[in-house]
Coordinates of C-alpha atoms in Angstrom, one line a residue:
M1 CA -63.1 -46.8 -60.8
K2 CA -63.0 -42.3 -61.1
P3 CA -60.9 -41.2 -63.7
T4 CA -57.1 -40.5 -63.7
R5 CA -56.9 -36.7 -63.1
S6 CA -53.5 -34.9 -64.9
V7 CA -51.8 -31.7 -64.6
D8 CA -49.8 -30.3 -67.2
R9 CA -47.9 -27.6 -66.6
R10 CA -44.7 -28.4 -68.5
A11 CA -45.2 -25.7 -71.4
D12 CA -43.9 -23.1 -67.7
R13 CA -40.8 -24.3 -68.5
S14 CA -40.1 -22.7 -71.3
W15 CA -40.4 -19.0 -70.5
S16 CA -38.2 -20.3 -67.3
E17 CA -35.5 -22.2 -69.1
N18 CA -35.0 -18.8 -71.7
A19 CA -35.4 -16.2 -68.1
V20 CA -32.7 -18.2 -66.9
R21 CA -30.7 -17.7 -71.0
L22 CA -31.2 -14.0 -70.3
I23 CA -30.1 -14.0 -67.3
E24 CA -26.2 -16.1 -67.9
A25 CA -26.4 -14.4 -70.4
D26 CA -25.8 -11.4 -69.2
G27 CA -23.7 -12.6 -67.3
L28 CA -21.4 -13.6 -69.5
R29 CA -21.2 -10.2 -71.3
S30 CA -19.9 -9.0 -67.5
A31 CA -16.5 -9.1 -66.6
D32 CA -14.9 -9.5 -63.4
T33 CA -14.7 -6.0 -61.2
H34 CA -11.1 -4.7 -60.1
L35 CA -9.3 -5.2 -57.3
L36 CA -7.6 -1.4 -56.8
R37 CA -4.2 -1.2 -54.3
V38 CA -5.2 1.0 -52.3
E39 CA -1.1 2.8 -52.7
L40 CA -0.3 3.7 -48.6
P41 CA 2.0 5.8 -46.7
D42 CA 5.8 4.8 -46.3
W43 CA 4.9 4.4 -42.5
S44 CA 3.0 0.3 -44.5
R45 CA 6.9 -0.7 -45.0
W46 CA 9.0 -1.7 -42.4
T47 CA 12.1 -4.9 -43.0
D48 CA 12.1 -7.8 -40.2
E49 CA 15.6 -8.6 -38.4
A50 CA 16.6 -10.8 -40.8
G51 CA 16.7 -8.0 -43.9
N52 CA 13.0 -8.5 -45.1
A53 CA 11.6 -6.1 -46.2
R54 CA 7.6 -6.3 -45.2
G55 CA 4.6 -4.7 -45.0
V56 CA 0.5 -4.2 -45.4
D57 CA -1.6 -4.6 -48.9
L58 CA -4.6 -2.6 -48.5
Y59 CA -6.9 -3.7 -51.5
L60 CA -10.3 -2.9 -52.3
K61 CA -12.9 -4.3 -55.1
D62 CA -14.7 -2.6 -56.8
E63 CA -18.0 -3.8 -57.6
S64 CA -19.3 0.4 -58.5
T65 CA -18.1 -1.3 -62.1
H66 CA -20.8 -4.0 -62.9
P67 CA -23.6 -2.5 -65.2
T68 CA -25.8 -1.9 -62.4
G69 CA -23.2 0.4 -60.8
S70 CA -22.8 -1.9 -57.5
L71 CA -22.7 -4.3 -54.8
K72 CA -25.9 -5.7 -55.0
H73 CA -25.7 -6.1 -58.7
R74 CA -24.9 -9.6 -57.6
L75 CA -27.3 -9.9 -55.5
A76 CA -29.9 -9.3 -57.6
R77 CA -28.7 -11.8 -60.2
S78 CA -28.2 -15.1 -57.7
L79 CA -32.1 -13.6 -56.3
F80 CA -33.8 -13.9 -59.4
L81 CA -32.2 -17.5 -60.8
Y82 CA -33.0 -18.6 -57.4
A83 CA -36.8 -17.4 -57.8
I84 CA -37.0 -18.2 -61.3
C85 CA -35.7 -22.3 -61.0
N86 CA -37.9 -23.0 -58.4
G87 CA -40.7 -21.3 -60.0
W88 CA -41.7 -18.2 -58.3
I89 CA -41.1 -15.4 -61.4
G90 CA -43.5 -15.9 -63.8
P91 CA -44.4 -14.6 -67.5
D92 CA -46.6 -12.9 -65.4
T93 CA -45.1 -12.8 -61.8
T94 CA -44.7 -8.6 -60.0
V95 CA -41.7 -9.0 -58.5
I96 CA -41.6 -6.6 -55.1
E97 CA -38.4 -5.1 -53.1
A98 CA -38.1 -3.8 -50.0
S99 CA -34.7 -1.8 -50.8
S100 CA -33.1 1.1 -50.0
G101 CA -32.5 1.2 -53.3
S102 CA -29.8 0.0 -54.1
T103 CA -30.7 -3.9 -55.4
A104 CA -33.5 -2.5 -55.8
V105 CA -32.2 -0.2 -58.9
S106 CA -29.8 -3.7 -60.1
E107 CA -33.4 -6.1 -59.4
A108 CA -35.6 -3.1 -61.8
Y109 CA -32.2 -3.9 -64.5
F110 CA -32.7 -7.6 -63.9
A111 CA -36.6 -7.3 -64.1
K112 CA -36.7 -5.1 -67.4
L113 CA -33.9 -8.1 -68.9
I114 CA -36.7 -10.9 -68.4
G115 CA -39.2 -8.5 -69.2
V116 CA -41.9 -7.8 -65.5
P117 CA -42.8 -5.7 -63.8
F118 CA -40.9 -4.2 -60.3
V119 CA -41.7 -2.2 -58.2
A120 CA -39.1 -0.9 -54.7
V121 CA -40.6 -0.7 -51.6
M122 CA -38.4 2.0 -49.6
T123 CA -38.4 4.4 -47.4
A124 CA -39.2 7.9 -48.0
S125 CA -35.5 10.0 -47.0
T126 CA -33.6 7.1 -49.9
S127 CA -32.1 9.8 -51.8
P128 CA -33.8 10.7 -55.6
A129 CA -30.5 9.8 -57.5
K130 CA -31.5 6.5 -56.8
T131 CA -34.9 6.4 -57.5
A132 CA -34.4 8.3 -60.2
L133 CA -32.3 4.7 -61.8
I134 CA -35.2 2.1 -60.7
E135 CA -37.3 4.4 -62.3
R136 CA -35.0 4.4 -65.6
Q137 CA -34.9 0.7 -66.1
G138 CA -38.4 0.5 -65.4
G139 CA -39.4 0.0 -62.4
R140 CA -42.0 1.9 -59.8
C141 CA -41.3 3.3 -56.4
H142 CA -42.9 3.4 -53.5
F143 CA -42.6 5.2 -50.4
V144 CA -43.1 3.8 -46.8
Q145 CA -42.0 6.7 -43.8
R146 CA -40.7 4.4 -41.3
A147 CA -38.0 1.8 -42.4
G148 CA -39.4 -0.3 -40.2
D149 CA -42.8 -0.5 -42.4
V150 CA -41.2 -1.6 -45.7
Y151 CA -41.5 -5.1 -44.9
D152 CA -45.3 -5.6 -44.2
E153 CA -46.5 -3.1 -46.9
A154 CA -43.8 -4.8 -49.2
Q155 CA -45.8 -9.3 -48.2
R156 CA -49.1 -6.3 -48.9
L157 CA -48.5 -5.3 -52.5
E158 CA -47.4 -9.0 -52.9
A159 CA -51.5 -9.8 -51.9
E160 CA -52.6 -7.9 -53.7
L161 CA -51.1 -7.1 -57.3
G162 CA -50.4 -11.5 -57.5
G163 CA -47.2 -10.9 -57.6
H164 CA -43.7 -12.3 -55.8
F165 CA -42.0 -11.0 -52.4
I166 CA -38.3 -11.5 -53.2
D167 CA -36.8 -11.1 -50.1
Q168 CA -33.7 -10.1 -50.5
F169 CA -33.2 -9.8 -46.3
T170 CA -34.0 -13.5 -46.5
M171 CA -32.8 -15.4 -48.7
A172 CA -29.7 -13.8 -50.1
E173 CA -28.2 -16.1 -47.2
R174 CA -29.6 -19.2 -49.4
A175 CA -29.5 -18.2 -52.9
T176 CA -25.9 -16.8 -53.6
D177 CA -23.9 -20.6 -54.1
W178 CA -21.0 -20.1 -51.0
R179 CA -19.5 -22.6 -51.8
G180 CA -17.7 -21.0 -55.3
N181 CA -19.0 -20.6 -58.7
N182 CA -17.3 -16.7 -59.2
N183 CA -19.1 -15.5 -55.9
I184 CA -17.1 -12.4 -55.2
A185 CA -15.2 -14.6 -52.6
E186 CA -14.0 -16.8 -54.4
S187 CA -13.3 -13.7 -57.1
I188 CA -11.1 -12.2 -54.9
F189 CA -8.9 -14.8 -53.7
A190 CA -7.7 -15.1 -57.5
Q191 CA -7.4 -12.2 -57.5
L192 CA -4.6 -11.3 -54.3
A193 CA -2.6 -15.3 -56.6
Q194 CA 0.2 -13.3 -57.8
E195 CA -0.1 -10.7 -55.1
D196 CA 2.4 -11.0 -52.0
H197 CA -0.2 -11.7 -49.6
P198 CA -2.0 -13.8 -51.4
V199 CA -4.9 -14.9 -47.7
P200 CA -5.5 -12.1 -46.8
T201 CA -5.5 -11.5 -43.2
W202 CA -8.7 -9.0 -43.0
I203 CA -11.8 -8.9 -45.3
V204 CA -13.8 -6.4 -44.2
V205 CA -17.6 -5.9 -45.1
G206 CA -20.7 -4.1 -44.2
A207 CA -24.1 -6.5 -43.9
G208 CA -27.2 -5.1 -45.9
T209 CA -29.1 -8.6 -46.0
G210 CA -25.9 -10.2 -44.6
G211 CA -25.8 -12.2 -47.5
T212 CA -22.0 -10.5 -48.2
S213 CA -20.8 -12.0 -45.3
A214 CA -22.8 -15.0 -45.2
T215 CA -21.2 -16.1 -48.7
L216 CA -17.6 -14.9 -47.1
G217 CA -17.6 -16.3 -43.9
R218 CA -19.2 -19.5 -44.7
Y219 CA -15.9 -20.2 -48.0
L220 CA -13.5 -19.2 -46.0
R221 CA -14.4 -22.0 -43.8
Y222 CA -15.2 -23.9 -46.2
R223 CA -11.3 -23.7 -47.8
R224 CA -10.1 -23.2 -44.6
H225 CA -8.7 -20.5 -44.9
P226 CA -6.1 -18.4 -41.9
T227 CA -8.7 -15.0 -43.4
W228 CA -10.4 -12.8 -40.0
L229 CA -13.6 -11.6 -41.0
C230 CA -14.7 -8.0 -40.0
V231 CA -17.1 -6.7 -40.1
V232 CA -18.4 -3.4 -39.6
D233 CA -22.2 -1.4 -38.4
P234 CA -22.8 2.0 -39.0
E235 CA -25.5 3.4 -36.6
N236 CA -28.8 2.8 -35.6
S237 CA -28.9 -0.8 -36.5
V238 CA -29.4 -3.5 -34.5
F239 CA -26.5 -6.1 -36.4
L240 CA -23.6 -5.3 -33.5
P241 CA -25.7 -5.0 -30.5
A242 CA -27.2 -8.4 -31.7
F243 CA -23.8 -10.2 -32.8
E244 CA -22.4 -8.7 -29.2
S245 CA -25.3 -9.8 -26.9
G246 CA -26.4 -13.0 -29.2
D247 CA -30.1 -11.9 -29.0
G248 CA -31.4 -11.8 -32.6
T249 CA -35.0 -10.7 -31.4
L250 CA -33.7 -7.0 -31.0
T251 CA -35.5 -4.3 -33.2
A252 CA -34.9 -0.2 -33.1
D253 CA -37.1 2.6 -33.9
T254 CA -35.2 4.4 -37.2
G255 CA -32.8 2.8 -39.6
S256 CA -29.3 3.5 -40.5
R257 CA -27.9 7.0 -41.8
I258 CA -26.0 5.5 -43.8
E259 CA -27.7 3.5 -47.2
G260 CA -27.1 0.4 -48.4
I261 CA -26.0 -0.8 -44.7
G262 CA -27.4 -1.4 -42.0
R263 CA -30.9 -2.7 -40.4
P264 CA -33.9 -1.1 -37.6
R265 CA -33.7 -6.1 -37.1
V266 CA -31.4 -8.5 -37.2
E267 CA -32.4 -9.6 -40.7
P268 CA -32.9 -13.6 -41.0
S269 CA -29.8 -13.3 -43.7
F270 CA -27.8 -12.5 -41.0
V271 CA -25.7 -15.4 -40.4
S272 CA -23.4 -14.0 -36.6
Q273 CA -21.3 -17.6 -36.1
V274 CA -19.2 -16.8 -39.3
I275 CA -18.1 -13.3 -37.8
D276 CA -14.8 -13.5 -36.7
R277 CA -15.1 -9.6 -35.5
M278 CA -17.0 -6.6 -35.5
V279 CA -16.7 -2.3 -36.2
G280 CA -19.1 0.0 -34.7
V281 CA -18.8 3.4 -37.0
P282 CA -20.9 6.7 -37.0
D283 CA -22.0 8.7 -39.0
E284 CA -20.1 11.0 -39.0
A285 CA -16.5 8.6 -39.6
S286 CA -18.6 6.6 -42.8
I287 CA -19.4 10.2 -44.4
A288 CA -15.9 11.6 -44.0
T289 CA -14.1 8.1 -44.2
A290 CA -16.2 8.4 -48.6
R291 CA -15.0 12.8 -47.9
V292 CA -11.8 12.1 -47.9
V293 CA -10.3 8.9 -49.3
S294 CA -13.4 10.4 -52.6
E295 CA -10.1 13.2 -52.7
R296 CA -7.7 10.8 -52.9
L297 CA -8.9 8.6 -55.3
G298 CA -9.9 11.7 -57.5
R299 CA -13.7 9.9 -57.5
R300 CA -15.8 9.4 -55.3
I301 CA -17.5 6.9 -52.8
G302 CA -20.2 5.9 -51.9
A303 CA -20.5 6.0 -47.3
S304 CA -20.8 2.3 -47.4
T305 CA -17.4 2.1 -48.8
G306 CA -16.6 4.6 -46.5
T307 CA -18.1 2.4 -43.4
N308 CA -15.4 -0.2 -45.0
L309 CA -12.4 1.8 -45.1
W310 CA -13.0 3.2 -41.5
A311 CA -12.7 -0.3 -39.9
A312 CA -10.2 -1.3 -42.7
F313 CA -7.7 1.5 -41.6
G314 CA -7.8 0.3 -38.6
L315 CA -7.2 -3.0 -38.8
V316 CA -4.0 -1.7 -40.4
A317 CA -2.8 0.6 -37.9
E318 CA -3.1 -2.6 -35.4
M319 CA -0.9 -4.9 -38.4
V320 CA 1.8 -2.4 -38.3
E321 CA 2.0 -2.1 -34.4
Q322 CA 2.0 -5.6 -33.9
R323 CA 4.3 -5.9 -37.1
H324 CA 2.2 -8.4 -39.1
A325 CA 2.8 -8.5 -43.0
G326 CA 0.1 -9.5 -44.3
S327 CA -2.8 -7.7 -46.8
V328 CA -6.5 -6.0 -46.2
V329 CA -9.1 -6.0 -48.7
T330 CA -12.3 -3.9 -48.2
L331 CA -15.1 -3.4 -51.1
L332 CA -16.1 -0.2 -53.1
C333 CA -19.9 -1.0 -53.0
D334 CA -21.0 1.6 -55.6
S335 CA -20.1 5.6 -57.1
G336 CA -20.3 8.3 -54.5
D337 CA -22.6 10.1 -57.6
R338 CA -25.3 9.5 -56.1
Y339 CA -25.1 11.0 -53.1
E340 CA -24.7 14.3 -54.8
T341 CA -27.2 15.8 -52.6
T342 CA -27.0 14.1 -49.4
Y343 CA -23.0 13.2 -48.5
F344 CA -21.5 15.1 -50.7
D345 CA -23.8 18.1 -49.7
D346 CA -22.4 20.7 -48.0
G347 CA -26.0 21.9 -47.2
W348 CA -27.6 18.6 -46.3
L349 CA -24.6 18.1 -43.5
A350 CA -25.1 21.0 -42.1
S351 CA -29.3 20.0 -42.2
N352 CA -28.6 17.0 -40.6
E353 CA -26.3 18.2 -37.7
F354 CA -22.6 16.4 -38.8
D355 CA -19.1 17.5 -37.6
L356 CA -16.9 16.0 -40.1
A357 CA -13.5 17.5 -38.0
P358 CA -13.2 14.7 -35.8
A359 CA -12.9 11.5 -38.3
R360 CA -11.1 13.9 -40.3
G361 CA -8.1 15.1 -37.8
V362 CA -8.6 10.8 -36.8
L363 CA -7.8 10.0 -40.3
D364 CA -5.0 13.3 -42.1
A365 CA -2.7 11.3 -39.4
F366 CA -3.1 7.8 -40.5
F367 CA -2.2 9.1 -43.2
D368 CA 0.2 11.3 -41.7
T369 CA 2.0 8.9 -39.0
G370 CA -0.5 5.2 -39.6
A371 CA -1.8 5.6 -35.9
W372 CA -4.6 5.1 -34.8
S373 CA -6.1 7.4 -32.7
V374 CA -9.7 6.2 -32.4

């Protein structure tokens, strides 16, 4: 009889258990993000036939207050826990990601926390402020020229380095527990509990990986909330055309100019079936909204937040016109300080031939009268 073979890998568990402990401890040190109420003009309030005060409220979930400064901090934590618990990341694993910036910033943070190398594959056009943040966390930036090349290059580096391609675009929708466990959807509803409209009429989000919209859409259905999910899409992204046509094979030759959202292909984590409505937002509208709202808030917000708010303003105006009282919630994805040399630089706008005046006119009319003339 041949001898019995035994391969014992129990020693691998001690490293992974400690890595999970470090990430969980980091989460316990971090408070939840604020839900900010955005003050709307008087036209957002009215009195119904019974003499009751009614109105529409707008909220911003401020994800810029995470330790790494963006919504992607939640995703990065989930992706690392998912990969560690699946045994894909060990003490000597180089973690590789294809990212336009914010996800890589957050992933570099968690890689440093558990002591593994990190490489971010991104387009050369990514803002210098984001690459500096990645490098400050000990990550290495690896550049490609075309947005569509990041996937193949990340896979090539995975093979070359014997690492793990963490692949946010595939894993985002499955790494987060959409039923609860303090995900962003559960957090929003908990924070709205004592508001006039604790169950929002609309939640508005952008799609980069598709993970956030998938989490929110599934949660709304699971909890049976009568809340609609609106997903916004910038120019040069194929999510909206795919949603409209049902064709998940669509691709684009150029990438989105609004960092963090929009993709040149339909990502595996984009679950269109949980979305109730999509709105395409011109890049000039995204940037103009970021600038106008930054002036009103007294703090800079990024252009992806501008994309969210452009659609949210349209929904608020629609609800006011229909005398539909309720609330709208959207996300403040990251700080506009990361885009000082791009979206907030007049020279950069001129070199890219952006004219913000028409979009500013729409926004001025909205704040003055509540009209949405798009």
